[in-house]
Coordinates of C-alpha atoms in Angstrom, one line a residue:
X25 CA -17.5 -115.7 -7.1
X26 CA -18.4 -118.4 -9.3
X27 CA -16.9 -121.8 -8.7
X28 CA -15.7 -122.1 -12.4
X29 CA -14.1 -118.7 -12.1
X30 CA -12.7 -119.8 -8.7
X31 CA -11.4 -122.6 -10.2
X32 CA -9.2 -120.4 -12.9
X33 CA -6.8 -119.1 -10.3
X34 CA -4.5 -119.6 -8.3
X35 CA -3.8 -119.1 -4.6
X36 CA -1.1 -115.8 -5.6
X37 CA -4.0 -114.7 -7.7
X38 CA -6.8 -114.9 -5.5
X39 CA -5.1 -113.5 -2.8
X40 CA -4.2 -110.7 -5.5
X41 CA -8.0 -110.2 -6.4
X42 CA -8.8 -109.7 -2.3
X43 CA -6.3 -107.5 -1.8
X44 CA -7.4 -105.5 -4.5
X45 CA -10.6 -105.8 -3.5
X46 CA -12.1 -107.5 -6.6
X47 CA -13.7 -110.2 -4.4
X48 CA -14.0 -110.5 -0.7
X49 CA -12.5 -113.8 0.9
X50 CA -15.9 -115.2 2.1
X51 CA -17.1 -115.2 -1.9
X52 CA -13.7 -117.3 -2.4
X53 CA -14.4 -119.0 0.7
X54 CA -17.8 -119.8 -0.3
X55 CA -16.7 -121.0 -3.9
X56 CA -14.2 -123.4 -2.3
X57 CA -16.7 -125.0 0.3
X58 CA -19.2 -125.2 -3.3
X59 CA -16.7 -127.1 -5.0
X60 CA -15.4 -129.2 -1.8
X61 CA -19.6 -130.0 -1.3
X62 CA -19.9 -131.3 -5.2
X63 CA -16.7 -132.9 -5.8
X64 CA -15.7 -134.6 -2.4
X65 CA -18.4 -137.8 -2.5
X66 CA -16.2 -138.7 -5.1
X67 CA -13.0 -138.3 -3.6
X68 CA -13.0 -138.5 0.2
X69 CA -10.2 -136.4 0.1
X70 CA -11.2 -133.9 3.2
X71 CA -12.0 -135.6 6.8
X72 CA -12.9 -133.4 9.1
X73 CA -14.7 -130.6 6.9
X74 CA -14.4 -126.7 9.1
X75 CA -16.7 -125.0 6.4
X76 CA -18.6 -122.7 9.2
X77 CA -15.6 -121.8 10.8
X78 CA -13.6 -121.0 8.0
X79 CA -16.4 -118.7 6.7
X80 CA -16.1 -117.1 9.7
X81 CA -12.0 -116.8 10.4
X82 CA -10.4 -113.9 11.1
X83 CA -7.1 -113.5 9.1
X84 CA -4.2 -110.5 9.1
X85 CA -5.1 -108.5 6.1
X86 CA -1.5 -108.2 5.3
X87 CA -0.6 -111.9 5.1
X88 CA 1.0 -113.2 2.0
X89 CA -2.0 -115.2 1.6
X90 CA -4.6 -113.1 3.2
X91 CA -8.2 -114.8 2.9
X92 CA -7.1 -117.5 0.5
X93 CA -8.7 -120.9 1.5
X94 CA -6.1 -123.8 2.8
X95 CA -6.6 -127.6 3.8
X96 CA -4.6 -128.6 6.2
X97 CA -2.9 -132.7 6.2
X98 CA -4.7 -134.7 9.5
X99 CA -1.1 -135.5 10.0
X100 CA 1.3 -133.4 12.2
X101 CA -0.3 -130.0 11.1
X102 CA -2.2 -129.9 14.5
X103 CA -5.0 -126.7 15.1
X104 CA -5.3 -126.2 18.8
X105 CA -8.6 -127.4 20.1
X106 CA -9.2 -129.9 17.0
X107 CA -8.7 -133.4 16.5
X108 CA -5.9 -134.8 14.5
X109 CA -5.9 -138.3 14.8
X110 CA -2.9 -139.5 12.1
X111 CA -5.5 -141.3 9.9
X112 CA -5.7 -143.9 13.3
X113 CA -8.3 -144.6 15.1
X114 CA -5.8 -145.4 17.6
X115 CA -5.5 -141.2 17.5
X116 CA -9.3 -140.2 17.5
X117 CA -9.3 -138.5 20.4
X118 CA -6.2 -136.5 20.3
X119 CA -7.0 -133.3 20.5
X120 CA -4.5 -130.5 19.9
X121 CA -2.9 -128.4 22.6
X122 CA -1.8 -125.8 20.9
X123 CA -1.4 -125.2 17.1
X124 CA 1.9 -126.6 15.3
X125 CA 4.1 -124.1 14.0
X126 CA 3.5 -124.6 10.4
X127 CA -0.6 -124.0 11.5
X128 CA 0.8 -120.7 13.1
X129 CA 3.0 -119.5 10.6
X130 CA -0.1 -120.3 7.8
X131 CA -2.6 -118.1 9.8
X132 CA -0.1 -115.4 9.9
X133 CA 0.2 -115.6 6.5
X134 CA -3.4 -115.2 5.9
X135 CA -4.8 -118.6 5.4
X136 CA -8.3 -119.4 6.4
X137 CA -8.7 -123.1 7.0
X138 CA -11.5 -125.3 5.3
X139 CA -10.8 -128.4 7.0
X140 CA -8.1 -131.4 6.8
X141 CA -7.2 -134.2 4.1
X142 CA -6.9 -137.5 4.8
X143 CA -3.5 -139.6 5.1
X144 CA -3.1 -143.6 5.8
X145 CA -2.9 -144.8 9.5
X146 CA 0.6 -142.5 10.9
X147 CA 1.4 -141.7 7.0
X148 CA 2.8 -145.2 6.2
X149 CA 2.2 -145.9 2.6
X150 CA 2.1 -144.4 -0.6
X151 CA -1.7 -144.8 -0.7
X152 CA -4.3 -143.4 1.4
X153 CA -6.5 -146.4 2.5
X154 CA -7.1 -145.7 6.6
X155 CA -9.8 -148.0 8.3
X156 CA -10.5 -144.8 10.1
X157 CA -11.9 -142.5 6.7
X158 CA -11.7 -145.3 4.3
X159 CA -10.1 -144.6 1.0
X160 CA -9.4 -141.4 -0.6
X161 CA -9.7 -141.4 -4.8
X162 CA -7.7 -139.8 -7.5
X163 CA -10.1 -137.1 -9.6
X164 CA -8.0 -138.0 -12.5
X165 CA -9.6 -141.3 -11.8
X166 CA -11.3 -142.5 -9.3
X167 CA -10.5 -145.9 -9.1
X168 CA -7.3 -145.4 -8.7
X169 CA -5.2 -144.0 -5.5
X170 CA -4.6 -140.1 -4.8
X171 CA -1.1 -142.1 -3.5
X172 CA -0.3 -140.9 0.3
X173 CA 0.9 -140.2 2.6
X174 CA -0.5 -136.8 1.8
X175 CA -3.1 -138.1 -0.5
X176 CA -6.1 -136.5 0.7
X177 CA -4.3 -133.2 0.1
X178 CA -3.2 -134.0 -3.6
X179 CA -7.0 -135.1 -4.5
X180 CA -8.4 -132.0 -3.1
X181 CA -5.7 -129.7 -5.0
X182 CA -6.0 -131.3 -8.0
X183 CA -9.5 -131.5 -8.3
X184 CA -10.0 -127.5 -7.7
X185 CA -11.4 -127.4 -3.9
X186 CA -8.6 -125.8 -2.8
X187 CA -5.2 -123.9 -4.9
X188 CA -2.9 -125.6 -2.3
X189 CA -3.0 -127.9 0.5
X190 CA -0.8 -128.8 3.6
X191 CA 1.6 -132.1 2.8
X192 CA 4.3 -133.2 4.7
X193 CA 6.9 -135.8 3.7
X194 CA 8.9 -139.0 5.2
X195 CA 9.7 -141.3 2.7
X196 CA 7.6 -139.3 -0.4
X197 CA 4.7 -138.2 1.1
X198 CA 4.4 -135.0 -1.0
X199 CA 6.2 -136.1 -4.4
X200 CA 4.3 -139.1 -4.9
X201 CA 0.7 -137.0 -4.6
X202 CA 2.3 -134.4 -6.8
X203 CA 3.2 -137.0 -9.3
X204 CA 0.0 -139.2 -9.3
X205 CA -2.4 -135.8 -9.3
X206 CA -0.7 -133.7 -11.5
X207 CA 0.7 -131.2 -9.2
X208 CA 3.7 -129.3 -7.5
X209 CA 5.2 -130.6 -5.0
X210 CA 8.4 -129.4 -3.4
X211 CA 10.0 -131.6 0.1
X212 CA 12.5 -129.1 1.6
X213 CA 15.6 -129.4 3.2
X214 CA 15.6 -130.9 6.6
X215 CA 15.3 -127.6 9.1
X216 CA 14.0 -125.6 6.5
X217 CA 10.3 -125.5 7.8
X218 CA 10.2 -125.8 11.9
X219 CA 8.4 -129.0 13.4
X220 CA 8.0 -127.5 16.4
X221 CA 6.6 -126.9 19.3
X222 CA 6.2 -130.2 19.6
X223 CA 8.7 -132.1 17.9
X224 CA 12.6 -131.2 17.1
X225 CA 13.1 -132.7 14.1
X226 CA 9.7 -135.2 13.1
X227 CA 10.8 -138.9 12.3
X228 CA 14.5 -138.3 13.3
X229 CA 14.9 -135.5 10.6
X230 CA 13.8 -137.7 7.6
X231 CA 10.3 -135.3 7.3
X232 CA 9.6 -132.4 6.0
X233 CA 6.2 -129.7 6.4
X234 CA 5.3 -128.3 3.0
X235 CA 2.5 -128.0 0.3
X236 CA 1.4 -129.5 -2.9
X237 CA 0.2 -126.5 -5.4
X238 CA -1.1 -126.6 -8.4
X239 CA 1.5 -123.7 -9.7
X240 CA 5.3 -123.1 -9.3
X241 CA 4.6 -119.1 -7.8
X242 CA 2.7 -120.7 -5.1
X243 CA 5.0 -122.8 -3.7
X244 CA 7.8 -120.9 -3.2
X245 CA 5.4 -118.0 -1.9
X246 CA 4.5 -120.3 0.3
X247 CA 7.7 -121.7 1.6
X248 CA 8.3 -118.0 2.3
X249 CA 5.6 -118.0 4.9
X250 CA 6.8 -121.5 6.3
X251 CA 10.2 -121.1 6.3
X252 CA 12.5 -120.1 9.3
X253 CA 13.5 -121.8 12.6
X254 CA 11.5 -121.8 15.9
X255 CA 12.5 -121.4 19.3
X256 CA 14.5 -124.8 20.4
X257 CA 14.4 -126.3 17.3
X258 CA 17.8 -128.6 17.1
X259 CA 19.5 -126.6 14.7
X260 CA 19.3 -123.3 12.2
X261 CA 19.6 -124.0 8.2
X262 CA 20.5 -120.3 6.6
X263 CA 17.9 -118.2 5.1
X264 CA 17.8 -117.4 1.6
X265 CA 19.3 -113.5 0.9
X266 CA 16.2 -112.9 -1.2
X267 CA 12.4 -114.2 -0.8
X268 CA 12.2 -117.7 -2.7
X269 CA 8.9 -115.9 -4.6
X270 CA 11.9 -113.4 -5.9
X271 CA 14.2 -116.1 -6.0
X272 CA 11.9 -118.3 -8.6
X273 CA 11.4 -115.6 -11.2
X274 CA 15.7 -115.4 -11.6
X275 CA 17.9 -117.3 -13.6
X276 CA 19.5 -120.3 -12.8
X277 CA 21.9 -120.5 -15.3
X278 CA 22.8 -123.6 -16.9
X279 CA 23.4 -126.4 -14.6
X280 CA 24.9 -129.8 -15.5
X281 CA 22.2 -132.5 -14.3
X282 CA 22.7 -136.5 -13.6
X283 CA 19.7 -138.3 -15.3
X284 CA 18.8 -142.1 -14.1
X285 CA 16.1 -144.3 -15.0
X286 CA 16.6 -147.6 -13.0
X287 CA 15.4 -148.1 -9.2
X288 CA 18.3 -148.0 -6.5
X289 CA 16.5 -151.1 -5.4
X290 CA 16.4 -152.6 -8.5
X291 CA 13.0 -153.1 -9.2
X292 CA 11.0 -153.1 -11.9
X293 CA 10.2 -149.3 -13.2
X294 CA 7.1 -148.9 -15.5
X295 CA 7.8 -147.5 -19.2
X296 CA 5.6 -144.4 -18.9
X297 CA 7.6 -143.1 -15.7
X298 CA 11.2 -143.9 -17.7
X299 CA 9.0 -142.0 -20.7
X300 CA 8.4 -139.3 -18.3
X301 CA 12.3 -138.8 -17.5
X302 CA 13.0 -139.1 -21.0
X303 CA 11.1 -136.2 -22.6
X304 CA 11.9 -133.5 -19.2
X305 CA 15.6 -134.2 -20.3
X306 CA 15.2 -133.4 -23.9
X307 CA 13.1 -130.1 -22.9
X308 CA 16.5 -129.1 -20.1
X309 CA 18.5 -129.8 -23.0
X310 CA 16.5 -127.4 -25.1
X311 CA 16.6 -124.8 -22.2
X312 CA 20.5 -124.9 -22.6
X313 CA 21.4 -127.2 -19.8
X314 CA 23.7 -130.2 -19.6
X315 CA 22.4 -133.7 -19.2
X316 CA 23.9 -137.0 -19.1
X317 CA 23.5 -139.9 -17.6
X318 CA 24.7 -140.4 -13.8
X319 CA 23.5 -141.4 -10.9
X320 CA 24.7 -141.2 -7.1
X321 CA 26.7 -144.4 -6.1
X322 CA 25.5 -145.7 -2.7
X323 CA 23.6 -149.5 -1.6
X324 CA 20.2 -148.8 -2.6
X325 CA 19.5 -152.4 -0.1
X326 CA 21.2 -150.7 2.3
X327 CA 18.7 -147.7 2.1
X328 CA 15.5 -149.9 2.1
X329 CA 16.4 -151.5 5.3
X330 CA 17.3 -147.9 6.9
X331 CA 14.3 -146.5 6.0
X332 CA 12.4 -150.0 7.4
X333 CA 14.1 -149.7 10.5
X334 CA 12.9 -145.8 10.5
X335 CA 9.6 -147.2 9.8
X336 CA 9.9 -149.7 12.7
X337 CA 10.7 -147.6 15.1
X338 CA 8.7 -144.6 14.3
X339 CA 5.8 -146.5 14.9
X340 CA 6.6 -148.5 17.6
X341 CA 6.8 -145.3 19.5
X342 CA 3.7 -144.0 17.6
X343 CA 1.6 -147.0 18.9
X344 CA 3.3 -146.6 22.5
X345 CA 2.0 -143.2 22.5
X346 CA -1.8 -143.8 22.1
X347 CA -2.2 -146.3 24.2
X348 CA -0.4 -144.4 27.3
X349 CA -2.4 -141.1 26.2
X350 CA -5.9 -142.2 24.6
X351 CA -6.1 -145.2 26.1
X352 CA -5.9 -147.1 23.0
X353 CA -5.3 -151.1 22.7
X354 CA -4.1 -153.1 19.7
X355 CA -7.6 -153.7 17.9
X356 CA -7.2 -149.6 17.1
X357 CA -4.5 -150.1 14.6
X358 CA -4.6 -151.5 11.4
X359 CA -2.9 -155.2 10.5
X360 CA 0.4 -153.9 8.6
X361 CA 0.6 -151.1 11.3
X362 CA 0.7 -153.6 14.3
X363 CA 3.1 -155.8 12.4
X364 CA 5.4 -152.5 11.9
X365 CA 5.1 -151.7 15.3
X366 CA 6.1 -155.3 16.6
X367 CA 9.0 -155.0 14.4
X368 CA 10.4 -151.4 15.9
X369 CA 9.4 -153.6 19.5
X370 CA 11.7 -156.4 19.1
X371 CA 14.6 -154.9 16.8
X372 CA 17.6 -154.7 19.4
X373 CA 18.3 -151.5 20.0
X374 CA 22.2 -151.3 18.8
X375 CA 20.7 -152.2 14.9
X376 CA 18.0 -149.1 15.0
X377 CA 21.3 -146.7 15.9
X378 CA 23.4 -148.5 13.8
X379 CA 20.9 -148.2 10.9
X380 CA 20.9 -144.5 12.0
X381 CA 24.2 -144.2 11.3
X382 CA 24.1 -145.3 8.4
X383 CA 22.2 -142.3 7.1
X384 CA 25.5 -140.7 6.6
X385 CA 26.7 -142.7 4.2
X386 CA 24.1 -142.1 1.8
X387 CA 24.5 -138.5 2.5
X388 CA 28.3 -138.6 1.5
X389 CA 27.6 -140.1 -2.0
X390 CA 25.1 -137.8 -2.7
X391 CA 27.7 -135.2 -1.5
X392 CA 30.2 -136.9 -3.6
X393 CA 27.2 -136.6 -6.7
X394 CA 27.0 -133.1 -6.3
X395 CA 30.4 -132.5 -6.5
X396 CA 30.2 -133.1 -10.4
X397 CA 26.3 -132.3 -10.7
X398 CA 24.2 -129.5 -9.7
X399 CA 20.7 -131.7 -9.4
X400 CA 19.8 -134.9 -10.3
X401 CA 16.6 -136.2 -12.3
X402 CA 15.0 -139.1 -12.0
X403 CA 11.3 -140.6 -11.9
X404 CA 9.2 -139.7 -8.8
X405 CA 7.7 -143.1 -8.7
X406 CA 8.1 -146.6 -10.3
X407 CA 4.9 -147.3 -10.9
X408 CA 1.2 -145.6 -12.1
X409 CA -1.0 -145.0 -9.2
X410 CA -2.6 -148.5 -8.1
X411 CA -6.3 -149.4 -8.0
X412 CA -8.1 -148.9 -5.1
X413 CA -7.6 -151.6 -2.7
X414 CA -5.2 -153.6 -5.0
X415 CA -2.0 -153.4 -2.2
X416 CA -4.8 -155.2 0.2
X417 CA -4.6 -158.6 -1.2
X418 CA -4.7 -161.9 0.4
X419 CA -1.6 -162.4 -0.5
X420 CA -0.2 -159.6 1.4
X421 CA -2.7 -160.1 4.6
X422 CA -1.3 -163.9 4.9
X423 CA 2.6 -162.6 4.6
X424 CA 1.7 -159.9 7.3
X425 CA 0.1 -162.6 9.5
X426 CA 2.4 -165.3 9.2
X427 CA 5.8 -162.4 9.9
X428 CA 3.6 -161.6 12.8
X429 CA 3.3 -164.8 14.1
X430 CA 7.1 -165.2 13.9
X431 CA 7.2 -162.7 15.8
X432 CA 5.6 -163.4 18.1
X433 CA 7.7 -166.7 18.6
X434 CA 10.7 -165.0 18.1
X435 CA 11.5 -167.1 14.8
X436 CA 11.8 -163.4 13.1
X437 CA 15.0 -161.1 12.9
X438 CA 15.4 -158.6 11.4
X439 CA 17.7 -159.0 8.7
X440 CA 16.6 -162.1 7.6
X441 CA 15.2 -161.8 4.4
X442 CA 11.2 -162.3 5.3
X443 CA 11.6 -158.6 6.4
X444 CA 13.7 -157.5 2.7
X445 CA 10.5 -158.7 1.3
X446 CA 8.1 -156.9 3.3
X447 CA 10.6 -153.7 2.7
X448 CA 10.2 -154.6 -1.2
X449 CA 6.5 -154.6 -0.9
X450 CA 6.0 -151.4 1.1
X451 CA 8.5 -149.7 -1.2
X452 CA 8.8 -151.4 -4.9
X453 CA 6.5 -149.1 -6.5
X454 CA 7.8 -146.0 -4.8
X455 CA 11.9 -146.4 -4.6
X456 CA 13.0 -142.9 -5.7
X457 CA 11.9 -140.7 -3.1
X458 CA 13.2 -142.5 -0.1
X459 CA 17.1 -140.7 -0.7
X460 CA 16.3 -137.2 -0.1
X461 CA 14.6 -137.9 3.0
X462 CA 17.6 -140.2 4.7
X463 CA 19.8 -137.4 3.3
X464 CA 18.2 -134.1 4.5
X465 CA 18.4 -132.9 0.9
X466 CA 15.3 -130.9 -1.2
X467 CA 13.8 -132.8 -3.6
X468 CA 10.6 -131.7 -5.9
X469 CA 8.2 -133.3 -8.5
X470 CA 7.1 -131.9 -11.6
X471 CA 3.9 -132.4 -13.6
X472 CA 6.0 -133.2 -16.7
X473 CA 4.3 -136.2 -18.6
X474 CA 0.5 -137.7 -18.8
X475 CA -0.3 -141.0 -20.0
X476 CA -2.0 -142.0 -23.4
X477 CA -5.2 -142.8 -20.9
X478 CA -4.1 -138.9 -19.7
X479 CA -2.9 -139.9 -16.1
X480 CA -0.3 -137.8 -15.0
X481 CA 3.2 -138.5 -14.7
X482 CA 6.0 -136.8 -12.4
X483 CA 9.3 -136.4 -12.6
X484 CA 11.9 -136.1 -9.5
X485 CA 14.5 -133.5 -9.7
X486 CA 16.6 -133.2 -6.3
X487 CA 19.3 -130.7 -5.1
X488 CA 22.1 -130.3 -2.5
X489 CA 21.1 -129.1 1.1
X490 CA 20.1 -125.8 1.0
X491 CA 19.3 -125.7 -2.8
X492 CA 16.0 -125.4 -2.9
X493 CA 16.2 -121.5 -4.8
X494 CA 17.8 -123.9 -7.9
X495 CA 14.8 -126.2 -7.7
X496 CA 12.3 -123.3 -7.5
X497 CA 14.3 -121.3 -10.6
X498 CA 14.7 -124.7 -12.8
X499 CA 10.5 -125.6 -11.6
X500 CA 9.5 -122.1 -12.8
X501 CA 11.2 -122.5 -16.4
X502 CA 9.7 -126.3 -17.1
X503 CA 6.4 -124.6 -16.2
X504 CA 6.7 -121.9 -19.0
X505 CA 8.5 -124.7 -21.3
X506 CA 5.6 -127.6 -20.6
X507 CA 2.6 -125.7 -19.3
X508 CA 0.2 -127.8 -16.8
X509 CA -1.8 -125.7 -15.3
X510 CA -4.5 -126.3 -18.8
X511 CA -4.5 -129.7 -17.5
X512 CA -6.5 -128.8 -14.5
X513 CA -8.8 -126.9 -16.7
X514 CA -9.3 -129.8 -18.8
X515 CA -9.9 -132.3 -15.6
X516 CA -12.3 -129.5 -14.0
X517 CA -14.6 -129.8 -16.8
X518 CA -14.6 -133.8 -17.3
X519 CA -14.9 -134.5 -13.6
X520 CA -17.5 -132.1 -13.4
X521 CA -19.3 -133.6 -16.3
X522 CA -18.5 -136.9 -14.9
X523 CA -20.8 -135.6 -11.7
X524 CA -18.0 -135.9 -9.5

């Protein structure tokens, strides 16, 4: 197979041409591992490269998915026998046990593995900068950020390697890539996609396994193969009564949809992501469905420090973990991650559960929201992707320094309002993604919008529990309404002109 022709189709149709026997999986296999060779210099997106041993995989010919080429996120989505080291060098030497269940469930679906994308250190920000891999670049433009935490994955979809790669989201993780590389990308309800074996419910339910594809069909396929509970997993969300790939293709009716524009944290939102909100609501409206402008009532402060204190304590226990296991010592993590993890160290205990609790409250107005809307729609992000090392400024070393050095003196609390500013930095250009996590609920982002300079734009739409056959069905008609996937064709061509 040809790598422009592999780059034509995706992951539902290649599967369809092996099946059919049109093309055997090592031709795709070999495409994919052409493109990854001529296009990943540029990007960094892939870390740990498996190209041998995915040319050589077994696979059940009968898998949803059978022989299609996957990446899989150096974060969470652990192969037995392989490192996965959380974009940490504090984690370089853990090596897998066993596989994770979304690594199971994608082998029985058919998957053959060609290596894993590259997050920031434990999947902390919204770019993908690690000191471990360096960072990774977006193909729409390489000097600017793939965002993160799954950004590895969204530069290696976007820029043809793969149809669909491994994400997982905490805060964002798989929106913001979807958003900043032109993709798909669908956070499911928490339970919906198993953690296990090793975790119950990863960082205290507020993440979520999934993928960032470059089509609709995919996605939802997918999520069928992903989707279910595990043995001992905390609790059992209730199947669908039809596959979500049937599910997609029906009607949704016409649903009455909240539109807002502004940040819950009130910061500033840039005009082409407002733009981007804008123009999706006139296309619902021309599909027949009802929009107005609403938006769920609930402290969007309030939020920032529960998702901090998430933050803080998540790695904390991160941190804890490598140096008990790997035998790791403070020089192994990156400045901001130390700083984080001093935080989680000395926030009392009875704030952390209190800030737990909290969670409910958010998760009662967005109840209260639903009540009079079926989804809401909002920008994914608030800002265009950044440049390339442009979060790393002195200025932000020197505030990360001197809170550590409070710290350490224990001139520092917690709510004093050193630490809203730190929560403001870390989340000011990312502040609409943060709810659906805290809350449980599904939440996706749509290629809806580029820029005049042709970078991509996203739009949030987000759902009640459970409601991610709405998303899917209302995804699948923007997608006939606003077609993307020419996009890709377009970017395929200039970054392969570009020599990238």
């Amino acid at each position: 197979m040809k790598q422009s022709e592999y780059l034509c189709y995706d992951a539902t149709a290649l599967a369809d041409l092996i099946r059919r026997g049109e093309v055997t999986s090592r031709e795709v296999c070999e495409a994919a591992v052409e493109r990854a060779t001529s296009v990943n210099g540029s990007l960094n997106a892939i870390c740990f490269p498996q190209f041998s041993a995915a040319l050589a995989q077994d696979f059940p010919p009968q898998g949803v998915f059978a022989g299609v080429p996957l990446l899989l996120k150096d974060l969470s989505q652990e192969q037995a026998g392989v490192p996965c080291t959380y974009g940490s060098r504090g984690f370089k030497n853990n090596i897998a046990p066993q596989d994770s269940e979304f690594v199971r469930r994608a082998r029985e679906g058919g998957l053959v593995f060609l290596g894993r994308t590259a997050t920031p250190e434990f999947g902390l920000k919204a770019i993908t900068e690690s000191e471990l891999w360096g960072p990774s670049r977006n193909p729409w433009n390489t000097s600017l950020t793939p965002g993160g935490s799954s950004g590895g994955s969204g530069a290696a979809t976007a820029a043809g390697i793969v149809p669909m790669a491994g994400a997982n989201d905490g805060g964002g993780s798989i929106r913001i890539p979807a958003a900043y590389n032109g993709l798909f990308g669908l956070k499911p309800s928490r339970g919906r996609i198993s953690s296990g074996p090793s975790l119950g419910e990863s960082w205290t339910g507020a993440s979520s396994d999934h993928v960032v594809t470059r089509t609709v069909r995919d996605s939802a396929a997918m999520l069928d193969v992903l989707s279910g509970a595990a043995s001992g997993d905390p609790f059992v969300i209730p199947p669908p009564g039809t596959a979500y790939a049937d599910l997609m293709q029906k009607s949704s009716g016409s649903l009455k949809i909240g539109v807002f524009t502004s940040s819950p944290y009130d910061t500033e939102v840039a005009p082409e992501c407002v733009a981007a909100v804008e123009e999706t609501a006139r296309i619902l409206e021309n599909l027949g469905h009802k929009v107005e402008y609403a938006r769920p009532e609930f402290d969007g402060m309030a939020l920032a420090r529960c998702y901090l204190g998430l933050y803080f304590g998540e790695v904390s226990a991160m941190m804890a973990k490598a140096k008990e296991q790997f035998g790791a010592t403070d020089s192994d993590f990156e400045l901001d991650t130390r700083l984080i993890g001093m935080m989680g160290n000395t926030m009392p205990l009875s704030d952390y559960v209190l800030r737990r609790q909290q969670w409910n409250e958010f998760a009662r107005a967005l109840g209260v929201f639903f009540g009079r809307y079926d989804l809401y729609l909002c920008p994914t992000t608030g800002q265009l992707p950044a440049r390339i090392g442009e979060l790393e400024t002195p200025a932000h070393l020197k505030l990360a320094a001197k809170l550590m050095l409070m710290l350490r003196a224990g001139r520092l609390v917690h709510r004093s309002g050193q630490v809203d500013q730190m929560a403001m930095e870390s989340l000011a250009r990312t502040p609409f993604t943060q709810l659906a996590n805290l809350t449980g609920t599904p939440a996706m982002s749509v290629p809806m919008h580029w820029t005049a300079a042709g970078l991509p734009v996203g739009v949030q739409l987000g759902a009640p529990h459970g409601g991610e056959d709405v998303l899917l069905q209302l995804a699948a008609q923007l997608e006939v309404a606003a077609p993307w996937f020419g996009y890709y064709e377009r970017l395929d061509n200039a970054f392969s002109a570009a020599g990238g």
